[in-house]
Coordinates of C-alpha atoms in Angstrom, one line a residue:
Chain D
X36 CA -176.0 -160.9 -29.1
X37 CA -177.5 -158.5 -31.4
X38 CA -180.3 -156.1 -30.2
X39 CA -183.0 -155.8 -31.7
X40 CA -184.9 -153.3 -33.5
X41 CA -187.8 -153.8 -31.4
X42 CA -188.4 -155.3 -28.5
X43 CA -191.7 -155.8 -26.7
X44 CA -191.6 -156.9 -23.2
X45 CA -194.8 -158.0 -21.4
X46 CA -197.0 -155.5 -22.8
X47 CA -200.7 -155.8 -22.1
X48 CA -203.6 -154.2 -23.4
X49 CA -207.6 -154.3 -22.2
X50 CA -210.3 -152.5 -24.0
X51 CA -212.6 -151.8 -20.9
X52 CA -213.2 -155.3 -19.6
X53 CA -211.9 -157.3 -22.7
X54 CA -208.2 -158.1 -22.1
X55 CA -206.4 -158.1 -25.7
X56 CA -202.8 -158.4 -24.6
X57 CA -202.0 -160.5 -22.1
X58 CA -198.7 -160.0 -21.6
X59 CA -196.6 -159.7 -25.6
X60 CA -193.3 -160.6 -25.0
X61 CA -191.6 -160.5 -28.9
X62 CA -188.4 -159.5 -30.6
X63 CA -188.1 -157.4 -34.2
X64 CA -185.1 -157.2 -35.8
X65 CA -183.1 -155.0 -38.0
X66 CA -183.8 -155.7 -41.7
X67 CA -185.6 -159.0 -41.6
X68 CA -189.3 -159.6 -42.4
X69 CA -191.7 -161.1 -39.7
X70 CA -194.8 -162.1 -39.8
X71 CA -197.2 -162.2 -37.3
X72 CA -199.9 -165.0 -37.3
X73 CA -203.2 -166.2 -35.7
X74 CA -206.9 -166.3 -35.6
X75 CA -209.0 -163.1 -35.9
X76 CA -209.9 -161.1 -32.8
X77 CA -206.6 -162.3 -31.2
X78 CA -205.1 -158.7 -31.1
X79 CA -202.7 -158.9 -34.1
X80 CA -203.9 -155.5 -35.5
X81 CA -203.4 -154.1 -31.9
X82 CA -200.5 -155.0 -31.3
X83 CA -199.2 -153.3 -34.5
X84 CA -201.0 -150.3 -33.5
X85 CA -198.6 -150.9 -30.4
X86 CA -195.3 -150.5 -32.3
X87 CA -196.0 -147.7 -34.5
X88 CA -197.8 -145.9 -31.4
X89 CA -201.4 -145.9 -32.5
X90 CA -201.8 -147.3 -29.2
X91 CA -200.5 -147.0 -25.7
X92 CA -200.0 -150.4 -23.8
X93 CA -201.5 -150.6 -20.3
X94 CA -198.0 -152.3 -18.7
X95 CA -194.9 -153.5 -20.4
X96 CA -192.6 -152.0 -21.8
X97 CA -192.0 -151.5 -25.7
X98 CA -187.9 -150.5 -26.4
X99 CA -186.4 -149.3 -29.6
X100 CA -182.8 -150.3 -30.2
X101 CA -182.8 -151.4 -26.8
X102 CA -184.1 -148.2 -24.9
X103 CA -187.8 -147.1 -24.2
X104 CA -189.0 -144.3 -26.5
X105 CA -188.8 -141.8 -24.0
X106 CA -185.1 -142.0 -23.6
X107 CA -184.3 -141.5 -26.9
X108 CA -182.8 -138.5 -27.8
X109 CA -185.3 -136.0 -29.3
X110 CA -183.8 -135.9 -32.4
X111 CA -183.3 -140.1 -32.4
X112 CA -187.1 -140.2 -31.3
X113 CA -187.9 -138.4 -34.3
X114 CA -186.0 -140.0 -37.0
X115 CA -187.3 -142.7 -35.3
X116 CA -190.7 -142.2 -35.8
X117 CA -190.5 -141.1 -39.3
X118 CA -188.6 -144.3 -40.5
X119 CA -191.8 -146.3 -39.4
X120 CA -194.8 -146.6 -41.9
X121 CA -198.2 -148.5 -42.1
X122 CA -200.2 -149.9 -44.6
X123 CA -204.0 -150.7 -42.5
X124 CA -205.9 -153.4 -43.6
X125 CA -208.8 -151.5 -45.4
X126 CA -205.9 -149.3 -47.3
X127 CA -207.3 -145.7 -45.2
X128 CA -207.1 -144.0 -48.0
X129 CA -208.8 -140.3 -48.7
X130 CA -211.5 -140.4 -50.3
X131 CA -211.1 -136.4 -51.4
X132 CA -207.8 -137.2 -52.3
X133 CA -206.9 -138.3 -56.1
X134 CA -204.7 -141.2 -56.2
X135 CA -201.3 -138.6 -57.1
X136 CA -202.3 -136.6 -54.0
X137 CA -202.9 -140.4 -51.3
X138 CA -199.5 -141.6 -51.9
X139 CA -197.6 -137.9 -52.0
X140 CA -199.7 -136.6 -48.6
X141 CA -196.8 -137.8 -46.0
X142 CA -194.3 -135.7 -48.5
X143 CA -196.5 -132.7 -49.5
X144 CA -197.3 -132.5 -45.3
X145 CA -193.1 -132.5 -44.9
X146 CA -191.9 -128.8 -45.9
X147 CA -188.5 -130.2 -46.1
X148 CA -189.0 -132.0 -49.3
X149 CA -189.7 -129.9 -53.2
X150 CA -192.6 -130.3 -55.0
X151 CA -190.2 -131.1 -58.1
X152 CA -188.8 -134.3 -55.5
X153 CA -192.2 -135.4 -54.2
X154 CA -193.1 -135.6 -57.7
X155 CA -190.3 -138.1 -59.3
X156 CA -190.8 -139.6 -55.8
X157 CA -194.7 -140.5 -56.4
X158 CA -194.3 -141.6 -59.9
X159 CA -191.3 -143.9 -59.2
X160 CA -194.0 -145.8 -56.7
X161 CA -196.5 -145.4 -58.9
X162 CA -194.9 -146.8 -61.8
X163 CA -193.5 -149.8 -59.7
X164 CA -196.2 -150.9 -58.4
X165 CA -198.0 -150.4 -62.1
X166 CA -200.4 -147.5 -61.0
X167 CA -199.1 -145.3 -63.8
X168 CA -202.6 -144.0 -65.5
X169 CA -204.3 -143.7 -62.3
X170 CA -203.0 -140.2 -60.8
X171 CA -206.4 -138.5 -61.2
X172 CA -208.5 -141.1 -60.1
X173 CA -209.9 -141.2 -56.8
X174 CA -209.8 -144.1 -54.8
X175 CA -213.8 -144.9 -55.2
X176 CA -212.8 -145.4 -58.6
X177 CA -210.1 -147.9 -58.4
X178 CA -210.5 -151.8 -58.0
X179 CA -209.8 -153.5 -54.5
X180 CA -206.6 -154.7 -55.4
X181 CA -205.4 -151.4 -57.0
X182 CA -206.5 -149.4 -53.3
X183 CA -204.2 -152.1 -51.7
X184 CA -201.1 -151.0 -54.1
X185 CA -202.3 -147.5 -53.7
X186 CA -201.8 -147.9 -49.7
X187 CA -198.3 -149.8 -50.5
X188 CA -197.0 -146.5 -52.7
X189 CA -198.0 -144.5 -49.7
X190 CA -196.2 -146.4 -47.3
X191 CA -193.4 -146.8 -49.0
X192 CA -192.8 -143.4 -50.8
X193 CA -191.1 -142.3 -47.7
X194 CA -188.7 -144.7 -48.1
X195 CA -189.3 -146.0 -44.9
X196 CA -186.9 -148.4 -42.7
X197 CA -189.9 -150.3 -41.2
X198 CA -192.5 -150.6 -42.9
X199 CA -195.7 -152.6 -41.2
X200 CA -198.2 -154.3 -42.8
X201 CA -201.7 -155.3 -42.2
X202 CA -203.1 -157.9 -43.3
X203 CA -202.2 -156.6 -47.0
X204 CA -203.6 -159.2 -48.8
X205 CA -207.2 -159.2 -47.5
X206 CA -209.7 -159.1 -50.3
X207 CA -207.4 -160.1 -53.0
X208 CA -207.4 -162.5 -55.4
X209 CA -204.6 -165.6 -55.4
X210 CA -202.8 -163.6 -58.3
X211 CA -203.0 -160.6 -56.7
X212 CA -201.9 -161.8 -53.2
X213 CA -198.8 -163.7 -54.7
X214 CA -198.1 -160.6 -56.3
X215 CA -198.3 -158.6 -53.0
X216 CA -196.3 -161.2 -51.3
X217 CA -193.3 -161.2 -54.1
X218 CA -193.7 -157.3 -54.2
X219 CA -193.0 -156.8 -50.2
X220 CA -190.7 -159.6 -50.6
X221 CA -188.6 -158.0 -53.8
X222 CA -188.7 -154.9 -52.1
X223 CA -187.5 -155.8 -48.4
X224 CA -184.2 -157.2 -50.5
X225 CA -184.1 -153.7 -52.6
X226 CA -184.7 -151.4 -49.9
X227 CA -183.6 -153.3 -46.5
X228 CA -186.5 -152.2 -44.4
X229 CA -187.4 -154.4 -41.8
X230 CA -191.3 -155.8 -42.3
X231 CA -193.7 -157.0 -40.3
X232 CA -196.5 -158.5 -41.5
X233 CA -200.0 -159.7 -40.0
X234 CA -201.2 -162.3 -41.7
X235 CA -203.8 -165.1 -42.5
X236 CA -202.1 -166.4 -45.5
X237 CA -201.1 -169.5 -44.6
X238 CA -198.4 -171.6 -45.9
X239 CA -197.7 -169.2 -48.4
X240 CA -196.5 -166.3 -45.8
X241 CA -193.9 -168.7 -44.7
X242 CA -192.3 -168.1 -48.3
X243 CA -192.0 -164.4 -47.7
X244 CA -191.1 -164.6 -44.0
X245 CA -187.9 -165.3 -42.2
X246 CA -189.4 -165.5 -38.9
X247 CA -192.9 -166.3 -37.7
X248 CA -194.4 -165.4 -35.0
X249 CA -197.9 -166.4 -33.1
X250 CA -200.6 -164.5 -31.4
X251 CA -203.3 -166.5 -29.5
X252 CA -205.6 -165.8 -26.7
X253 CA -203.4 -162.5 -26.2
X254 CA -200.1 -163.9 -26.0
X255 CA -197.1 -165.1 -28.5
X256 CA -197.5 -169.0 -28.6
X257 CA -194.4 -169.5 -30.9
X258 CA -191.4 -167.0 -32.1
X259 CA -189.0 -168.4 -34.4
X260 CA -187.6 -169.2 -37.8
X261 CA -190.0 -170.4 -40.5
X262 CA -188.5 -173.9 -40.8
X263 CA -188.6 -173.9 -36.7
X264 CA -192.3 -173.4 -37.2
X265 CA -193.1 -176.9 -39.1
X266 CA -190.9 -178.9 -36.4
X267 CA -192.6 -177.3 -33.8
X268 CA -194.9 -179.6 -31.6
X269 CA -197.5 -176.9 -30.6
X270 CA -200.8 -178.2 -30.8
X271 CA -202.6 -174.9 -31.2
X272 CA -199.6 -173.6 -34.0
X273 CA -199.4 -177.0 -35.9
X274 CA -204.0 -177.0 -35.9
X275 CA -203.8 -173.5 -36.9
X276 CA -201.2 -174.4 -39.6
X277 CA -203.9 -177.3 -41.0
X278 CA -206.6 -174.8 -40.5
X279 CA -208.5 -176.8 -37.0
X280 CA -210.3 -175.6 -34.6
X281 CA -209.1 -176.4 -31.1
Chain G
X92 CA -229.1 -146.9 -2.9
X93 CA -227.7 -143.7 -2.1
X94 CA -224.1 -144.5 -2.8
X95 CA -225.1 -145.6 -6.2
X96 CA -226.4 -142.6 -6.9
X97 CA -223.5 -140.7 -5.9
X98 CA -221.3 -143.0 -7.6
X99 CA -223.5 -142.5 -10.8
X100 CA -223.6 -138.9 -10.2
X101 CA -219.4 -138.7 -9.7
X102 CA -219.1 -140.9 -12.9
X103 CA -221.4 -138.6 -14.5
X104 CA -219.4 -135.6 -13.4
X105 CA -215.6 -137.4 -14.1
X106 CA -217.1 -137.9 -17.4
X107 CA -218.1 -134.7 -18.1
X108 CA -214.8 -133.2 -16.9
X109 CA -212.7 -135.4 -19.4
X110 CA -214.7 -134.1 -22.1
X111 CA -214.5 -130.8 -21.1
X112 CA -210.6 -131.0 -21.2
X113 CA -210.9 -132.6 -24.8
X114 CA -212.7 -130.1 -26.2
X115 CA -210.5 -127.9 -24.5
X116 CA -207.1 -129.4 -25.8
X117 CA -208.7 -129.9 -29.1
X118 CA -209.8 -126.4 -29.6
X119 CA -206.0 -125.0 -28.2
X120 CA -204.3 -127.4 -30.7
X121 CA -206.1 -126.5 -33.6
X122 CA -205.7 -122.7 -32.8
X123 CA -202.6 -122.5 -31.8
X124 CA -201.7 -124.2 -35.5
X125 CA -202.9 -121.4 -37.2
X126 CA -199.8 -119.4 -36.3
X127 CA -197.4 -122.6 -37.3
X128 CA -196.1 -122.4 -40.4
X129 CA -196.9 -123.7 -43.3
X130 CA -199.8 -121.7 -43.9
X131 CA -202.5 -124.3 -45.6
X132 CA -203.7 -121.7 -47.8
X133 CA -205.0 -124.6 -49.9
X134 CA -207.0 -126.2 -48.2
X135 CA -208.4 -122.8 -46.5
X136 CA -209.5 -122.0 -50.0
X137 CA -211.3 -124.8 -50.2
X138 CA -212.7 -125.2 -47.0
X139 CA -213.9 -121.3 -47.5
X140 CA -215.7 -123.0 -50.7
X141 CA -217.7 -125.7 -49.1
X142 CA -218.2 -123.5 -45.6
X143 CA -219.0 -120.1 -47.3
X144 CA -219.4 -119.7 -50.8
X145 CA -221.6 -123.3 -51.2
X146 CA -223.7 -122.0 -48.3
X147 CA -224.8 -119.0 -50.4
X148 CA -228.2 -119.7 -52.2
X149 CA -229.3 -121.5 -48.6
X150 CA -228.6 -118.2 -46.8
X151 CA -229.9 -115.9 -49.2
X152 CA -233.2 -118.0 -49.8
X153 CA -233.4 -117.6 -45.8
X154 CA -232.5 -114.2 -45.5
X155 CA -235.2 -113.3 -48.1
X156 CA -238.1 -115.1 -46.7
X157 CA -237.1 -114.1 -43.2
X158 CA -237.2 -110.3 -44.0
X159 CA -240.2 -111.1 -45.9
X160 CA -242.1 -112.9 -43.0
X161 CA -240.6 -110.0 -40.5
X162 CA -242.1 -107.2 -42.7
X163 CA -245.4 -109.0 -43.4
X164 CA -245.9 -109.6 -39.4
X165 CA -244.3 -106.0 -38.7
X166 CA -246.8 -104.2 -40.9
X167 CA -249.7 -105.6 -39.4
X168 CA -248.6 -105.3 -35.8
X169 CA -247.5 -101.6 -36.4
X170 CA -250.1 -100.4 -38.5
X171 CA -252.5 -101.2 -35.2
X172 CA -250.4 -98.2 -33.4
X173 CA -250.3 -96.2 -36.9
X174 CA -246.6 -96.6 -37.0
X175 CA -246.1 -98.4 -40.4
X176 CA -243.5 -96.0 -41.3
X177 CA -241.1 -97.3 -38.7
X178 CA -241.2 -100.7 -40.5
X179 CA -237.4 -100.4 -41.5
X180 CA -236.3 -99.7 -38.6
X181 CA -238.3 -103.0 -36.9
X182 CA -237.5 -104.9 -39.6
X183 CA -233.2 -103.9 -40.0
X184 CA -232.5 -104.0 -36.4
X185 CA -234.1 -107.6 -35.8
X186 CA -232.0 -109.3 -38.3
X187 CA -228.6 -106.9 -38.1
X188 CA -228.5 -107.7 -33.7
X189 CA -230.3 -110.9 -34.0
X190 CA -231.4 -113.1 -36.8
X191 CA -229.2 -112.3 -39.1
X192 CA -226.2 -113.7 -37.1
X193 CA -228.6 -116.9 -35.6
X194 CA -230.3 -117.7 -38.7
X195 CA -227.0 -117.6 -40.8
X196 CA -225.1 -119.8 -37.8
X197 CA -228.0 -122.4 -37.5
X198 CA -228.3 -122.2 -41.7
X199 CA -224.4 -123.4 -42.0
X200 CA -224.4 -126.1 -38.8
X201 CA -227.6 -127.5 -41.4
X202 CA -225.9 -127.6 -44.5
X203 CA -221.8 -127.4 -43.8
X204 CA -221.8 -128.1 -39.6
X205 CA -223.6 -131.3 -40.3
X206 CA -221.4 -132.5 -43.6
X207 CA -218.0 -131.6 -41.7
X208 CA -218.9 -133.6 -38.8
X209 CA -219.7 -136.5 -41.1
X210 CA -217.0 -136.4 -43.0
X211 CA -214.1 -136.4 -40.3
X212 CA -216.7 -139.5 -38.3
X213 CA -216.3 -141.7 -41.5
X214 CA -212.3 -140.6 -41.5
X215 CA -212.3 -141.6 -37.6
X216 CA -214.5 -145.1 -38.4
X217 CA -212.0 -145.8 -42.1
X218 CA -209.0 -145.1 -39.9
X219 CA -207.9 -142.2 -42.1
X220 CA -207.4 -140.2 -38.8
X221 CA -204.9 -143.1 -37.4
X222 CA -203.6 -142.9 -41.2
X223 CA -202.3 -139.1 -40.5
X224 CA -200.9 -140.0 -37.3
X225 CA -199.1 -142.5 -38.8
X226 CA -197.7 -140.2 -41.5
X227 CA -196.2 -138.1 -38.8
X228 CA -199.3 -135.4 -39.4
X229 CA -201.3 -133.5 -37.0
X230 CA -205.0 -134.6 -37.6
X231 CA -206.1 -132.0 -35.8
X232 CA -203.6 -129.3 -37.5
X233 CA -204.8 -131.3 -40.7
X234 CA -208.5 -131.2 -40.3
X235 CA -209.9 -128.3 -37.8
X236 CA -207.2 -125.5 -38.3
X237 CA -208.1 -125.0 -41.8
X238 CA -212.1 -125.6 -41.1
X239 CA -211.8 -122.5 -38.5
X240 CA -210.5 -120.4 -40.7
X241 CA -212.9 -120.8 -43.1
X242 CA -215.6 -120.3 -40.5
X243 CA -214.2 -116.9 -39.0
X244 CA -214.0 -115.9 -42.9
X245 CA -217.4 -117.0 -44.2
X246 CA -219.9 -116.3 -41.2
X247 CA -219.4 -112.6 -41.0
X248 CA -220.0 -112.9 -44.9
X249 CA -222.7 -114.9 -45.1
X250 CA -224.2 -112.9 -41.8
X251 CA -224.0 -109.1 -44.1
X252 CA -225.3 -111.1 -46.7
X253 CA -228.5 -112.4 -45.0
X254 CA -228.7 -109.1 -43.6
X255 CA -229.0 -107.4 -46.4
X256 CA -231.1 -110.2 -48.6
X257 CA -233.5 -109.4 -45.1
X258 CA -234.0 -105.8 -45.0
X259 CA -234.7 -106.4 -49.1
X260 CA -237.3 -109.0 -48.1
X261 CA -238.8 -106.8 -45.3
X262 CA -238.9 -104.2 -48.6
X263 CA -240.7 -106.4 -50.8
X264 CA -243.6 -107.5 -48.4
X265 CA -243.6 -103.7 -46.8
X266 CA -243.2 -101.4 -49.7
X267 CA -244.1 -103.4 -52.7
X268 CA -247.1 -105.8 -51.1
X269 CA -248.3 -103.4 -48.5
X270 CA -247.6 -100.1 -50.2
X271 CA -245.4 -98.4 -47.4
X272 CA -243.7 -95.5 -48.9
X273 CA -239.9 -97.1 -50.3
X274 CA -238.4 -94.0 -49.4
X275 CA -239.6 -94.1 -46.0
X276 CA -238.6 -97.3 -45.6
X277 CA -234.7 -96.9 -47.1
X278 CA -234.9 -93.9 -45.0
X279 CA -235.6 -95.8 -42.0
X280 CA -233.6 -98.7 -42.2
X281 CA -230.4 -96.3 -42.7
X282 CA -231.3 -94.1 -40.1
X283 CA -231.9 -96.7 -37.4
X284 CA -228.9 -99.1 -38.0
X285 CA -225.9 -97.6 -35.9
X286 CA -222.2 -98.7 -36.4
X287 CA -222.8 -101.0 -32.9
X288 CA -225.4 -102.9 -34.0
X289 CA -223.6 -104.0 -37.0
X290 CA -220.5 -105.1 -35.0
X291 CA -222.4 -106.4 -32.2
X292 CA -223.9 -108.8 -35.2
X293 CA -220.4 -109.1 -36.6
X294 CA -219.2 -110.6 -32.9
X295 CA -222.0 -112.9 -32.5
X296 CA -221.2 -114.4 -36.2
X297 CA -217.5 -114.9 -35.2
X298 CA -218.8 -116.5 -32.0
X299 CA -220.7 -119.1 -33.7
X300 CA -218.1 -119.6 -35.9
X301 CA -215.4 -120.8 -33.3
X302 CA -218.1 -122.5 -31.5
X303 CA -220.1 -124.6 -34.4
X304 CA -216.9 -125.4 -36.2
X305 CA -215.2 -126.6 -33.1
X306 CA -218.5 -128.9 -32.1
X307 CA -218.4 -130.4 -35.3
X308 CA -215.3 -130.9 -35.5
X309 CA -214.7 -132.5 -32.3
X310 CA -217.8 -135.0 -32.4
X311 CA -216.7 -136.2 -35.6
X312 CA -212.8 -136.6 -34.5
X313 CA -214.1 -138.2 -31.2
X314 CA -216.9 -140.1 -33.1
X315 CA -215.7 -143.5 -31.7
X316 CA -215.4 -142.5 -28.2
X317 CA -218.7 -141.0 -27.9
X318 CA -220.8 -142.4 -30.8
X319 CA -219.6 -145.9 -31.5
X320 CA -217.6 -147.3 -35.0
X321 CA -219.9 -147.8 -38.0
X322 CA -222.2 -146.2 -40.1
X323 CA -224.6 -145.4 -37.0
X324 CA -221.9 -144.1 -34.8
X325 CA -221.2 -141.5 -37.4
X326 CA -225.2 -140.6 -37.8
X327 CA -225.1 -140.2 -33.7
X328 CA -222.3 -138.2 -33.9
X329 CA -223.4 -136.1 -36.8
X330 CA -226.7 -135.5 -35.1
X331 CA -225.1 -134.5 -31.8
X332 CA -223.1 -132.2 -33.7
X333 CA -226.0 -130.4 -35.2
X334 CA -228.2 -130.4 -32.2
X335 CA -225.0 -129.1 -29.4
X336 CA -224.1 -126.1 -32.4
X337 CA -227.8 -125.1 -31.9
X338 CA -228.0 -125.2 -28.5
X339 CA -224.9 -123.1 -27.7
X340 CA -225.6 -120.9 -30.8
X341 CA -228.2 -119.5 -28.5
X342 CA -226.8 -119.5 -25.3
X343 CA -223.8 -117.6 -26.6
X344 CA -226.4 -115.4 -28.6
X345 CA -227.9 -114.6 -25.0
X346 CA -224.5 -114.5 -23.5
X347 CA -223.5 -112.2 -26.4
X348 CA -226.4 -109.7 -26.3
X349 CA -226.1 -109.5 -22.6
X350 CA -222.8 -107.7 -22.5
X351 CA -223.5 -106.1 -25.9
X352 CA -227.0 -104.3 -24.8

């Protein structure tokens, strides 16, 4: 049975009195996309602040190729922790930063890479994700759905091995989020990293997903494939699905 | 009721302790990065820019009209006694060992303190702060190592500078208004400063520095623990920043002058 890349394993998280994660029990692996789905305020964005360690769970236990993060190997933990990236839902860009500098900050901060490097690096983003024109602009400037590609060139100019989203399509229009969608999508098959998305996009996340997972009231209703997902006879997954309220 | 209270009083104190350690940690990170290489000369220069070299015309302006007021209310108090001529000499040593050094520390918490802990609250509220961490970056390497650099660079500066802006305001309203011999007054002022006063001044700027710059630094990093998320958390924490740096610009000035007189 393969391991996977990430494992969670009844991980719960309370914010003083509110409980958040009751309990995430949910599997990630190597190289395929997953997306995460549910209702606002169910702790989606948490729990991705979980895996990249943004957060610290209260119990549970969170394991990385099949070993909690403290028993990696320093060096392991490391490379570890550098293959991971995150694009956040409002983009977190700096707004003292011109575009050129947002995406090349998590090179320029790494010594071990030449300015000459970070360079070809930034504009090879840049011109994928049609940005080319924009280097001097700050992010103020920029239109929403530019700021949102500007986020994706950051978090993927490391060329990361997981990359996770959040919620990257908020604010966008149809054309842009199809575009977002079939970019992430293009790219997972170019690059192999291993995705995970949080989304609201329904159906149309099922076309870029392999597997679909659902948060609710705290804890993972439904893991599985996509086409598992419209055979399934969960009430709450098949009313969120039509967009009811139960 | 009484075990309320001392519950209250234990939270109080458990709270006060946790932020103690923060600041603590905080301020030993962010030092202890200034001897980690890379050196972030860049972002020293600039910090030096908006810190020091922005604050200028603010300092100056105050500097002028503080020496001005000094000499204005010096003259008439001396000239009771007969001893207008020691004018300089009132008027130099006030701002060299003491408001030189506090004006020019509560001058930069107003115009720099004030903008640096706004600016790393809306970072904290925008998640630009988790956006570091995520990048594999220190935040507080990234945002207060370079800031106290700055600080220890530009106070002493901007202290000399309202020091000497000072005694040329005290020589305006002394000499020029009131008609005290100029020589006399030069002669004074040079006479009466001694090496120790300037260095006691020098300390007390380098004090304020460490302290102002790590108070608002830390209330803006900490913003959403202490202040709340939004654009009112960052106007609570903004305004605590300014009003702590105050308060413990003095009580260092007094704990300064104590173990300097």
């Amino acid at each position: 049975m393969t391991v996977p890349f990430i494992q969670l394993i009844d991980v719960t998280k309370s914010f003083g009195t509110f409980h958040v994660l009751k309990g995430i029990n949910l599997s990630i692996y190597k190289g395929e996309i997953l997306a995460i789905i549910g209702k606002s305020g169910t702790g989606k964005s948490v729990l991705l602040k979980h895996i990249i360690g943004l957060e610290e769970q209260d119990s549970g236990r969170i394991l990385i190729k099949g070993k909690p993060l403290y028993q990696l190997p320093a060096d392991e933990k490391r490379s570890f922790q550098y293959e991971l990236s995150y694009m956040f839902q409002d983009n977190a860009l700096f707004d003292f930063f011109n575009i050129y500098d947002n995406i090349a900050l998590p090179l320029l901060e790494n010594p071990v890479f030449p300015k000459e490097l970070v360079k070809k690096k930034v504009f090879t983003r840049m011109k994928q994700l049609g940005l080319i024109g924009t280097e001097n602009k700050f992010p103020a400037q920029l239109s929403g759905g530019m700021r949102k590609r500007v986020a994706l060139a950051r978090a993927l100019v490391t060329d990361p091995k997981m990359v996770l989203f959040d919620e990257p399509t908020t604010g966008l229009d149809p054309v842009r989020k199809k575009n977002v969608h079939s970019m992430i999508q293009e790219y997972q098959e170019k690059f192999g990293f291993t995705a995970v998305i949080v989304s609201h996009d329904i159906p149309e996340i099922f076309n870029v997903a392999q597997r679909i997972a659902m948060l609710d009231k705290g804890i993972i209703k439904f893991e599985g494939l996509k086409n598992d997902i419209l055979d399934s006879h969960g009430k709450i997954l098949k009313a969120f699905i039509r967009g009811e309220d139960i | 009721m009484v075990t309320k209270l001392i519950e209250k009083l234990g939270e109080k104190i458990i709270k006060l302790l946790e932020s103690t350690g923060r600041v603590v940690i905080f301020f030993l990170n962010g030092t202890i990065n200034i001897f980690i290489m890379p050196f972030q000369f860049g972002k020293i220069i600039d910090h030096t820019w908006f810190i020091g070299t922005k604050s200028v015309f603010v300092i100056a302006l105050t500097g002028l009209f503080t020496g001005m007021v000094l000499g204005l209310q010096g003259y008439y108090s001396l000239v009771k006694f007969g001893s207008e001529a020691a004018l300089g000499s009132a008027v130099s040593l006030t701002l060299v060992r003491e408001l030189g050094p506090v004006f020019t520390a509560i001058m930069i918490t107003a115009r720099a303190g004030s903008g640096i802990a706004a600016e790393i609250g809306v970072m904290r509220i925008s998640e630009q702060i988790d956006a570091l961490r995520t990048m594999h970056i220190n935040p507080v390497r990234f945002l207060f190592t370079p800031r106290i650099i700055a600080s220890i660079i530009s106070f002493p500066l901007l202290t000399a500078l309202f020091d000497v802006v000072g005694i040329t305001g005290g020589y305006i309203s002394g000499s020029i208004m009131l008609g005290i011999n100029r020589y006399v007054y030069m002669d004074t002022v040079i006479k009466s400063i001694r090496i120790n006063d300037i260095n006691g001044g020098f300390y007390k700027s380098l004090a304020f520095a460490v302290v102002i710059t790590t108070i608002c630094c830390y209330r803006g990093y900490y913003t959403h623990l202490y202040s709340g998320f939004g654009a009112r958390g960052v106007s609570l924490s903004t305004t605590n920043a300014v009003v702590q740096s105050c308060i413990f610009i003095f009580i260092f000035d007094y704990i300064i002058t104590f173990f300097l007189v």
